[in-house]
Coordinates of C-alpha atoms in Angstrom, one line a residue:
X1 CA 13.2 -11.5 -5.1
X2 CA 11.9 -8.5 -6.7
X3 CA 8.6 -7.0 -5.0
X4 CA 6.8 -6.3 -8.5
X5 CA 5.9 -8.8 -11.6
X6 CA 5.3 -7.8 -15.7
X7 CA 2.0 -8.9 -16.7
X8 CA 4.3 -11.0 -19.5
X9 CA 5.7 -12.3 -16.3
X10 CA 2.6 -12.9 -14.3
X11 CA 1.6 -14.7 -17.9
X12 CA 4.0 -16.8 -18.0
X13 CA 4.0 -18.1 -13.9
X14 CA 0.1 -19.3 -14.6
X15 CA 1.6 -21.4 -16.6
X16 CA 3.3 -23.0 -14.8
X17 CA 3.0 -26.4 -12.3
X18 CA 3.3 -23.9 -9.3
X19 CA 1.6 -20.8 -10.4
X20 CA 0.6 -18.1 -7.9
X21 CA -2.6 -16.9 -6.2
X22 CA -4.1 -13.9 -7.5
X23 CA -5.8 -11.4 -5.3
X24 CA -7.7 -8.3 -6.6
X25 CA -7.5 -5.4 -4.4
X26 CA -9.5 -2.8 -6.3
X27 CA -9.9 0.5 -4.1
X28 CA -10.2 4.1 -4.4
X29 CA -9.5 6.9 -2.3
X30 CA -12.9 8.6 -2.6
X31 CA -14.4 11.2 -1.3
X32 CA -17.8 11.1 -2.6
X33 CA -19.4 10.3 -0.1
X34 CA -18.6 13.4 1.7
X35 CA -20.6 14.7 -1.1
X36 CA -23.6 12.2 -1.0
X37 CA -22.5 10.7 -3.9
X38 CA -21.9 6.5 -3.7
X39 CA -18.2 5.7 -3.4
X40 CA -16.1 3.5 -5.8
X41 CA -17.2 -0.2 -5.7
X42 CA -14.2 -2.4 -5.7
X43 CA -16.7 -5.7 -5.7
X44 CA -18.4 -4.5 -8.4
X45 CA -15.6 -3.9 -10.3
X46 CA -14.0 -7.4 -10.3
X47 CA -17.7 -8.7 -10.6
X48 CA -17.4 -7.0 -14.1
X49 CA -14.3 -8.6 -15.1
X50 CA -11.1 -9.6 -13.2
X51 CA -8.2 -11.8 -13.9
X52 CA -8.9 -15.7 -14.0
X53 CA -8.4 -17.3 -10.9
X54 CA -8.2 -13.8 -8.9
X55 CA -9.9 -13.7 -5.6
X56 CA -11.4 -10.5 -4.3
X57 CA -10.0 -8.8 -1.2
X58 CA -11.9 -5.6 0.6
X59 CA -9.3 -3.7 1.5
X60 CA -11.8 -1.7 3.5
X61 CA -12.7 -4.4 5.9
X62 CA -9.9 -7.2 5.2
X63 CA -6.9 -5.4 5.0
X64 CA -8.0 -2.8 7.7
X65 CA -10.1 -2.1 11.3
X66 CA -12.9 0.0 11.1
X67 CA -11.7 4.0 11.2
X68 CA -11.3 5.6 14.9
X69 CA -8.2 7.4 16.9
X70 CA -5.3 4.8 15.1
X71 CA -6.6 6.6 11.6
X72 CA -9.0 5.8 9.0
X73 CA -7.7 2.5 7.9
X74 CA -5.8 0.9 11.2
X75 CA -4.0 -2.5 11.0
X76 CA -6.7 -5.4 10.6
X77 CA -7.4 -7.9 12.9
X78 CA -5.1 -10.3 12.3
X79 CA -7.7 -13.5 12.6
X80 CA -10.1 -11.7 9.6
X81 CA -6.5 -10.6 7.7
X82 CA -5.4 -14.5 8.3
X83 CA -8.8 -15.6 7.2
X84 CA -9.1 -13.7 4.1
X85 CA -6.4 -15.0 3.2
X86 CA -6.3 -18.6 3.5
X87 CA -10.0 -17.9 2.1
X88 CA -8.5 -17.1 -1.0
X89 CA -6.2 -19.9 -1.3
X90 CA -3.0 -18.1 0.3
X91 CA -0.4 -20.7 1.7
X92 CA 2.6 -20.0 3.0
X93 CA 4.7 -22.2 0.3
X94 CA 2.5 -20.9 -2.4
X95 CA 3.9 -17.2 -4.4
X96 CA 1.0 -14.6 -4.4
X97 CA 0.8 -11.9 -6.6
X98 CA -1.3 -8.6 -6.3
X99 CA -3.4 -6.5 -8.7
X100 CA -5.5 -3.5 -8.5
X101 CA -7.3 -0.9 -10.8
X102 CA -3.7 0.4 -12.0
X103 CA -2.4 3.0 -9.0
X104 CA -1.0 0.4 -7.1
X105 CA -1.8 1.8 -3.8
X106 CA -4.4 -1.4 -2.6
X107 CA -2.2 -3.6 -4.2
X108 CA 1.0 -2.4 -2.5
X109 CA -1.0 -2.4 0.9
X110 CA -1.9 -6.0 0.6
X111 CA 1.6 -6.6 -0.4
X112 CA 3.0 -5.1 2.5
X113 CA 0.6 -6.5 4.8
X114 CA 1.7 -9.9 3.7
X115 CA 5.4 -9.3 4.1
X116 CA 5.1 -7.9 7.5
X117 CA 3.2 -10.8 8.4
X118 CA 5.7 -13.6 7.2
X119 CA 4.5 -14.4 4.0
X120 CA 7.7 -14.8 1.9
X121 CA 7.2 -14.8 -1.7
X122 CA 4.9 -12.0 -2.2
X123 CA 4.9 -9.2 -5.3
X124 CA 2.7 -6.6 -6.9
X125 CA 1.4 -6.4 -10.8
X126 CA 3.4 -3.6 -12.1
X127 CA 0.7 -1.5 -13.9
X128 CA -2.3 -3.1 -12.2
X129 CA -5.1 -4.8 -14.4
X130 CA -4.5 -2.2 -17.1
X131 CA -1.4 -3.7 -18.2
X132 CA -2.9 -7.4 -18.4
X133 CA -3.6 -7.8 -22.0
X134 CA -4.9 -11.3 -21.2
X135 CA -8.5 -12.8 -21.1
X136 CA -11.1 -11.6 -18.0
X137 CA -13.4 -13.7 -16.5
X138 CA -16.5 -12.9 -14.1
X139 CA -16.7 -16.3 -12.5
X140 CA -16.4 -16.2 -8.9
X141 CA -13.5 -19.2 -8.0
X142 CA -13.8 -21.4 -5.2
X143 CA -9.6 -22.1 -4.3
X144 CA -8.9 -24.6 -1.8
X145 CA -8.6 -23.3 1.6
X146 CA -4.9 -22.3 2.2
X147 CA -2.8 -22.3 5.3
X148 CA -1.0 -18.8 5.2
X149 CA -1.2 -17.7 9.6
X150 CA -0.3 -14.2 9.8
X151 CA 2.7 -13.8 12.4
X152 CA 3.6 -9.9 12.6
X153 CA 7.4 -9.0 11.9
X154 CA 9.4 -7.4 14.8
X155 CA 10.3 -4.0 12.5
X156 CA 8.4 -2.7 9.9
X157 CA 6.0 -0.8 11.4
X158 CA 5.7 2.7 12.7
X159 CA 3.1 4.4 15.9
X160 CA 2.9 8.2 16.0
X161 CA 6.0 8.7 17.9
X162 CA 8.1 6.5 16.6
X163 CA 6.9 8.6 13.2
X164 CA 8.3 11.4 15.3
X165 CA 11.6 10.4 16.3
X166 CA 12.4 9.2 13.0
X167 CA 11.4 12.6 11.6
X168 CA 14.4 13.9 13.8
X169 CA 17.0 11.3 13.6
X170 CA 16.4 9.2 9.9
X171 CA 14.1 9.9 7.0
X172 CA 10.4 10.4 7.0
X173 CA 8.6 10.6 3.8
X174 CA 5.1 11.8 3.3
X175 CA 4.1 10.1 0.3
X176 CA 0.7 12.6 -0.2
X177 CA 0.4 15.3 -2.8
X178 CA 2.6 18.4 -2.5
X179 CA -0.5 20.6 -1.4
X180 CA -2.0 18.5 1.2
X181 CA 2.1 17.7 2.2
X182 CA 1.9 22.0 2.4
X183 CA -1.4 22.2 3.9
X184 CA -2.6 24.1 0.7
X185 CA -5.1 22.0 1.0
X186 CA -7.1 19.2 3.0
X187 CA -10.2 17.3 1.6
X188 CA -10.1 14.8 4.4
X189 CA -8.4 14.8 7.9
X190 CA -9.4 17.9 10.0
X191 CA -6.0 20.2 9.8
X192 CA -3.6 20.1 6.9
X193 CA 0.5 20.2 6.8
X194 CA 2.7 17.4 7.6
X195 CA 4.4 15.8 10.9
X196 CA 7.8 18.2 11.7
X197 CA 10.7 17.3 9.7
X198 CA 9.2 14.6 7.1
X199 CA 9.8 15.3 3.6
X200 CA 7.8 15.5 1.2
X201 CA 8.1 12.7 -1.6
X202 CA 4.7 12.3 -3.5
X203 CA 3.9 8.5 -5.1
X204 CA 3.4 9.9 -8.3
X205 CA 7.0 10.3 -8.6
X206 CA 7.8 6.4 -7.9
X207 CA 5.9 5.7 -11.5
X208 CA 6.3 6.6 -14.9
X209 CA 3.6 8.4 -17.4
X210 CA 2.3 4.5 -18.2
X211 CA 1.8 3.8 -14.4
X212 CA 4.4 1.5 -14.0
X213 CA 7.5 1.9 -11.7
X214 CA 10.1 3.7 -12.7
X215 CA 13.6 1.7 -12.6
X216 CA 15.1 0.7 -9.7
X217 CA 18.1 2.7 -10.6
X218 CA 16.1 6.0 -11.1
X219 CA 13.9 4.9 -7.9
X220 CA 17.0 4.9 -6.4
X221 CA 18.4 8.3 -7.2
X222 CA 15.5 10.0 -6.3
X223 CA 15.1 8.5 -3.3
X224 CA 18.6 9.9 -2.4
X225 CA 17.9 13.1 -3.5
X226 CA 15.3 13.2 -0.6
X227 CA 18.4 12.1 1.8
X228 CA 17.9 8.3 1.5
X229 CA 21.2 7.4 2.0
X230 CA 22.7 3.3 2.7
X231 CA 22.1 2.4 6.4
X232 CA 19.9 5.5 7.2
X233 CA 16.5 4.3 8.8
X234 CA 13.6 5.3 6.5
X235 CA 10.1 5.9 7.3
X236 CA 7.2 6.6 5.2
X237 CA 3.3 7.8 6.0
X238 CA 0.6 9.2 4.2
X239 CA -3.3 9.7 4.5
X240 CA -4.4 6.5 5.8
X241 CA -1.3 4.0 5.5
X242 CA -2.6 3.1 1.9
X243 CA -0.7 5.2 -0.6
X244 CA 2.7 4.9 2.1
X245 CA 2.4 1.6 1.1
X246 CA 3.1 2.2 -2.3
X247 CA 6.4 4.3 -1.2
X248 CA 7.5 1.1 0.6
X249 CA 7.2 -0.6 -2.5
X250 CA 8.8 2.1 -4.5
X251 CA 12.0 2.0 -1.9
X252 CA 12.0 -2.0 -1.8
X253 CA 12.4 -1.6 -6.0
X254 CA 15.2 0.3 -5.3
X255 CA 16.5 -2.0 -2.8
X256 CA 16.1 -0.1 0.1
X257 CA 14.2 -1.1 3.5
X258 CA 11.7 0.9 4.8
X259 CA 8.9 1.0 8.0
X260 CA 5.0 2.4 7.6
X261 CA 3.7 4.2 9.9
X262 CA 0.1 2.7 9.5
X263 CA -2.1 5.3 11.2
X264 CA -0.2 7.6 9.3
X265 CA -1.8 11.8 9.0
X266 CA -5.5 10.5 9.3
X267 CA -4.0 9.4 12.9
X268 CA -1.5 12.7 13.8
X269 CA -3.9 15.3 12.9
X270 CA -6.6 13.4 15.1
X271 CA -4.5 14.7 18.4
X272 CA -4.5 18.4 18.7
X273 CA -1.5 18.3 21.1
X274 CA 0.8 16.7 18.0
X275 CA 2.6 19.6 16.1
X276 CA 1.6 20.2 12.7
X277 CA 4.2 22.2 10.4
X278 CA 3.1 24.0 7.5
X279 CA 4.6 25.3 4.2
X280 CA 7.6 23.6 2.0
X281 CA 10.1 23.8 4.4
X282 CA 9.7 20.0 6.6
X283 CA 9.8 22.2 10.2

């Protein structure tokens, strides 16, 4: 099954007589708040319009613990993740699709969040809400209470020193901007660089000028251009394990497995005594 959906697609499943639950997921990195300004409201934003039927889902408090040492958005508690979601109508026999304000980053961590924790028949609106060109509503929907019980996968997921050892003996991508990736530059966590031997591999490369992925076939190349290669283990990390997401979803396009490391640089950098390489070169 493939991990994204065309909003033609998405169109055409609601029509059906076994049509999927929507959850929006609209989020924003921000850092306003670090400069007293208020920080994007996702609520507020699917108050103002959001795709009929969608349920909202905080990826703040939902789809994540409160920040401390495991990083700044931690794995949730899996009794309020479970909750949310059979809140807003997931079942386990029932296909879910995923939307956010177009970067795909929210989406893709609800996503993954579902796959890791068995939910089978899961993908992501390719484009987000920008490529709907359907009718909005701002009604609030009531869905019947689903029965979706989050059991966490075996693989899949990544601590600090796994994150490590797969920097040394697979592939660990850094899915963050060149500069922070460089430690040009670092508007969040309290050191820059990157964790010793990942690679950098920016999301903005996974997507096209329109915001959609690029094809899996291109995914696919690039991806092996970074080392990617059939069998390797593959790892990916980021700020917060929000953006990483999106790489997984980029590499599952393509075909190819991959692990999160959830607590991801916003974790690493927390622990002075964890090495922190500098520069272009991944050592």
């Amino acid at each position: 099954m493939n991990a994204i959906i065309s909003a033609s697609e998405l169109a055409a499943a609601l029509q059906t007589d076994r049509p999927p639950v929507l959850l929006d997921v609209r989020w924003q990195l921000s850092t306003a708040a670090a400069n007293g300004e208020p920080p994007f409201d996702g609520r507020a934003a699917y108050a103002a319009g959001h795709l009929p039927g969608a349920v909202f889902v905080d990826l703040d408090r939902e789809l994540a613990s409160a920040p401390g040492p495991r990083g700044r958005h931690p794995l949730p508690d899996l009794a309020v993740f479970g909750a949310a979601m059979r809140r807003a109508g997931v079942s386990a026999g029932t296909p879910v699709v995923v939307y956010d304000g177009g970067i795909g980053w929210a989406a893709a961590r609800a996503w993954w969040l579902l796959r890791w924790t068995g939910h089978p028949d899961v993908r992501v609106l390719d484009g987000g809400l920008p490529a709907w060109q359907g009718p909005l509503e701002t009604a609030v929907p009531e869905p019947a209470e689903g029965d979706f019980v989050p059991e966490p996968g075996d693989t899949g997921v990544l601590d600090a020193d796994g994150a490590a050892d797969l920097a040394r003996t697979g592939v660990l991508l850094d899915a963050r901007a060149g500069e922070r990736y460089r430690g040009e530059v670092e508007p969040i966590d309290p050191v820059g660089g990157h964790i010793p031997g990942a690679l950098s591999a920016p999301t903005s490369d996974n997507v096209g000028a329109d915001g959609r992925f690029r094809p899996a076939d291109e995914l696919r190349a690039r991806f092996g251009e970074l080392g990617v290669t059939p069998g390797a283990p593959v790892g990916v990390y980021c700020g917060s394990g929000v953006s990483a997401a999106h790489e997984v979803l980029a590499l599952a396009v393509a075909g190819i497995p991959a692990a999160l490391y959830v607590g991801s640089w916003s974790e690493w950098s927390s622990d002075s005594d964890r090495p922190v390489a500098v520069g272009p070169d991944p050592r």
